[in-house]
Amino acid sequence: DVKVTQSSRYLVKRTGEKVFLECVQDMDHENMFWYRQDPGLGLRLIYFSYDVKMKEKGDIPEGYSVSREKKERFSLILESASTNQTSMYLCASSPALGSEQETQYFGPGTRLLVL
Amino acid sequence: AQSVTQPDIHITVSEGASLELRCNYSYGATPYLFWYVQSPGQGLQLLLKYFSGDTLVQGIKGFEAEFKRSQSSFNLRKPSVHWSDAAEYFCAVGSGGYQKVTFGTGTKLQVIP
């Protein structure tokens, strides 16, 4: 089974702090994604990466950055956390080739509260 | 740009009753379509997907969905709902290649005894 793990299930940070959310997948997937999930808004794509050291902006990249130094690990960084970044953050990965590329496998999520 | 609409925010059904969750998409070519389920406090789990071929797709946990190109729909169905099906369900559309997958806003399912 594909396994996507996220470093924390719950996180509480203060406004202005730098926050790191880590995601690791164990299936040698090429693509990795970060979403945030808010009630009534569904999932919104923040950033994705289709290869090591490659990254692409999603729909809502402002206030976030990412890092992919190794294939299995994709980090989301909140440079200076703000209260409007309180949300559930979901990481996903998918393989690179063929129709299976579009099937994303999700981690359990990190619920972040910024005070 | 592709988009997905899930018109029902909340649905309540009795245990044992049938279920249909609606999903409409907008995309110019043949889309890739997905249904995911999210139990409270959890990540998303893939229920089923459509890429091509047979328009009636079987998934896990007894779910199925039918792709109807003429109606731009991909509705999810289950003949008999169990209390453990209470969750939030997301429809999603993709377009192949490195294009992103776009998710709907979700339908929250409540199952009453």
Coordinates of C-alpha atoms in Angstrom, one line a residue:
Chain A
D1 CA 0.0 0.0 0.0
V2 CA 1.1 3.5 -0.7
K3 CA 1.9 5.3 2.5
V4 CA 2.0 9.1 2.8
T5 CA 3.0 10.4 6.2
Q6 CA 2.9 13.9 7.6
S7 CA 5.1 14.9 10.5
S8 CA 2.4 16.3 12.8
R9 CA -1.4 15.7 13.1
Y10 CA -1.9 18.9 15.1
L11 CA 0.2 22.0 15.4
V12 CA -0.2 25.3 17.3
K13 CA 2.0 28.2 16.3
R14 CA 2.1 31.9 17.0
T15 CA 1.7 34.7 14.4
G16 CA 5.0 35.5 12.8
E17 CA 6.6 32.1 13.4
K18 CA 8.2 30.1 10.6
V19 CA 6.4 26.8 10.3
F20 CA 7.6 23.7 8.6
L21 CA 5.2 20.9 7.5
E22 CA 6.9 17.7 6.4
C23 CA 5.5 15.0 4.1
V24 CA 7.1 11.7 3.2
Q25 CA 5.9 9.1 0.7
D26 CA 7.3 5.6 0.4
M27 CA 6.2 4.6 -3.1
D28 CA 8.9 6.3 -5.2
H29 CA 6.3 8.7 -6.6
E30 CA 7.4 11.5 -8.9
N31 CA 4.7 14.0 -8.1
M32 CA 3.9 15.5 -4.7
F33 CA 1.3 18.1 -3.7
W34 CA 0.3 20.4 -0.9
Y35 CA -3.3 21.4 -0.4
R36 CA -5.2 23.3 2.3
Q37 CA -8.7 22.3 3.2
D38 CA -11.2 24.8 4.6
P39 CA -14.9 24.3 5.2
G40 CA -17.0 25.1 2.2
L41 CA -14.0 25.6 0.0
G42 CA -12.9 22.0 -0.6
L43 CA -9.2 21.4 -1.3
R44 CA -7.1 24.2 -2.8
L45 CA -3.7 23.5 -4.3
I46 CA -0.9 25.4 -2.8
Y47 CA 2.2 24.0 -4.6
F48 CA 3.2 20.8 -6.3
S49 CA 6.4 19.2 -7.4
Y50 CA 7.0 16.8 -10.3
D51 CA 10.6 16.1 -9.6
V52 CA 13.3 16.7 -7.1
K53 CA 14.1 20.4 -6.8
M54 CA 11.2 21.2 -9.1
K55 CA 8.2 23.1 -7.9
E56 CA 5.1 24.7 -9.4
K57 CA 2.7 27.2 -7.9
G58 CA -0.8 26.1 -7.4
D59 CA -3.9 28.2 -6.9
I60 CA -3.0 29.8 -3.6
P61 CA 0.8 30.0 -3.2
E62 CA 1.0 33.4 -1.5
G63 CA 2.5 33.2 2.0
Y64 CA 3.9 29.7 1.4
S65 CA 7.1 28.1 -0.1
V66 CA 8.1 24.5 -0.6
S67 CA 11.2 22.4 -0.7
R68 CA 11.9 19.1 -2.4
E69 CA 15.5 18.1 -1.8
K70 CA 14.8 14.3 -1.9
K71 CA 12.3 12.5 -4.0
E72 CA 10.4 11.1 -1.0
R73 CA 10.1 14.3 1.0
F74 CA 8.1 17.5 0.2
S75 CA 8.1 20.3 2.8
L76 CA 5.7 23.2 3.1
I77 CA 7.0 26.3 4.7
L78 CA 5.0 29.2 6.1
E79 CA 7.5 32.0 6.2
S80 CA 5.7 34.1 8.7
A81 CA 2.5 32.4 9.9
S82 CA -0.7 34.4 10.0
T83 CA -4.1 33.6 11.5
N84 CA -5.6 33.2 8.1
Q85 CA -3.3 30.3 7.5
T86 CA -5.1 28.3 10.2
S87 CA -6.4 25.3 8.3
M88 CA -6.1 21.6 7.6
Y89 CA -3.1 20.9 5.3
L90 CA -3.0 17.8 3.2
C91 CA -0.1 16.3 1.4
A92 CA -0.5 13.9 -1.6
S93 CA 1.7 12.0 -4.0
S94 CA 1.1 10.4 -7.4
P95 CA 3.2 8.3 -9.8
A96 CA 4.5 9.9 -13.0
L97 CA 3.6 7.8 -15.9
G98 CA 0.4 6.7 -17.5
S99 CA -3.2 7.2 -16.3
E100 CA -2.2 6.3 -12.8
Q101 CA -0.4 9.6 -12.7
E102 CA -3.6 11.3 -11.9
T103 CA -4.4 9.1 -8.9
Q104 CA -3.3 11.0 -5.8
Y105 CA -2.7 9.3 -2.5
F106 CA -3.2 11.4 0.6
G107 CA -1.6 11.7 4.0
P108 CA -3.7 12.0 7.2
G109 CA -3.4 15.8 7.3
T110 CA -2.0 18.4 9.7
R111 CA -4.4 20.6 11.5
L112 CA -2.6 23.9 12.0
L113 CA -3.8 26.6 14.4
V114 CA -2.1 30.0 14.3
L115 CA -2.7 32.2 17.3
Chain B
A1 CA -10.1 25.8 -17.0
Q2 CA -11.6 22.7 -15.5
S3 CA -14.1 22.9 -12.6
V4 CA -16.2 20.6 -10.5
T5 CA -19.6 21.3 -8.8
Q6 CA -21.0 19.3 -6.0
P7 CA -24.4 20.9 -5.6
D8 CA -25.3 19.2 -2.3
I9 CA -23.4 20.4 0.8
H10 CA -25.1 18.1 3.2
I11 CA -27.2 14.9 2.6
T12 CA -28.9 12.8 5.2
V13 CA -30.0 9.3 4.5
S14 CA -31.4 6.4 6.6
E15 CA -29.2 3.4 7.1
G16 CA -30.1 0.8 4.4
A17 CA -31.4 3.4 2.0
S18 CA -29.9 4.0 -1.4
L19 CA -27.5 7.0 -2.0
E20 CA -26.7 9.2 -4.9
L21 CA -24.2 12.0 -4.6
R22 CA -24.1 14.4 -7.5
C23 CA -21.1 15.7 -9.3
N24 CA -20.9 17.9 -12.4
Y25 CA -17.7 18.9 -14.1
S26 CA -16.6 21.3 -16.7
Y27 CA -13.8 20.3 -19.1
G28 CA -13.3 20.5 -22.8
A29 CA -12.0 17.0 -23.5
T30 CA -12.5 13.6 -21.9
P31 CA -11.7 14.1 -18.3
Y32 CA -10.2 11.9 -15.6
L33 CA -12.8 11.7 -12.8
F34 CA -12.4 10.6 -9.2
W35 CA -14.4 10.2 -6.0
Y36 CA -12.6 10.4 -2.7
V37 CA -13.9 9.9 0.8
Q38 CA -12.7 11.6 3.9
S39 CA -13.6 10.3 7.4
P40 CA -13.5 12.8 10.2
G41 CA -10.0 13.9 11.0
Q42 CA -8.5 11.8 8.2
G43 CA -7.0 12.3 4.8
L44 CA -8.7 11.4 1.6
Q45 CA -9.1 7.9 0.4
L46 CA -9.7 7.1 -3.3
L47 CA -13.1 5.3 -3.8
L48 CA -13.0 5.0 -7.6
K49 CA -11.8 6.6 -10.8
Y50 CA -12.7 6.9 -14.4
F51 CA -10.1 7.3 -17.1
S52 CA -11.7 5.6 -20.2
G53 CA -13.7 2.6 -21.3
D54 CA -16.8 1.4 -19.4
T55 CA -18.7 4.4 -18.2
L56 CA -19.9 2.5 -15.1
V57 CA -17.1 2.3 -12.6
Q58 CA -17.0 0.1 -9.5
G59 CA -15.1 1.1 -6.5
I60 CA -14.3 0.1 -3.0
K61 CA -16.9 -0.3 -0.2
G62 CA -19.7 -1.1 -2.6
F63 CA -19.7 2.3 -4.3
E64 CA -20.1 2.8 -8.1
A65 CA -20.2 5.9 -10.3
E66 CA -21.4 6.5 -13.8
F67 CA -19.8 8.9 -16.3
K68 CA -22.4 10.6 -18.5
R69 CA -20.7 12.8 -21.0
S70 CA -23.9 14.3 -22.3
Q71 CA -24.7 15.6 -18.8
S72 CA -21.1 16.3 -17.8
S73 CA -21.8 14.3 -14.7
F74 CA -20.1 11.6 -12.6
N75 CA -22.6 10.7 -9.8
L76 CA -21.7 8.4 -7.0
R77 CA -24.1 5.7 -5.9
K78 CA -24.5 3.0 -3.3
P79 CA -27.6 0.7 -3.1
S80 CA -27.6 0.4 0.7
V81 CA -25.9 2.8 3.0
H82 CA -24.2 1.7 6.2
W83 CA -23.6 3.9 9.3
S84 CA -19.9 3.7 8.6
D85 CA -20.4 5.5 5.3
A86 CA -20.9 8.8 7.2
A87 CA -18.1 11.0 5.9
E88 CA -17.4 13.8 3.4
Y89 CA -17.2 12.9 -0.2
F90 CA -15.2 14.8 -2.8
C91 CA -15.5 14.6 -6.6
A92 CA -12.4 15.6 -8.6
V93 CA -11.5 16.1 -12.2
G94 CA -8.1 15.9 -13.9
S95 CA -6.9 16.4 -17.4
G96 CA -3.8 14.3 -17.8
G97 CA -0.1 15.1 -18.0
Y98 CA 1.2 17.4 -15.3
Q99 CA -2.1 19.2 -15.0
K100 CA -3.5 19.5 -11.5
V101 CA -6.6 17.8 -10.3
T102 CA -9.4 20.1 -9.3
F103 CA -11.6 19.1 -6.3
G104 CA -15.2 19.9 -5.6
T105 CA -16.2 21.5 -2.3
G106 CA -17.5 18.2 -0.9
T107 CA -20.7 16.7 0.2
K108 CA -21.1 15.7 3.8
L109 CA -23.1 12.6 4.3
Q110 CA -25.0 11.9 7.5
V111 CA -26.5 8.4 8.1
I112 CA -29.3 8.1 10.6
P113 CA -30.4 4.8 12.1

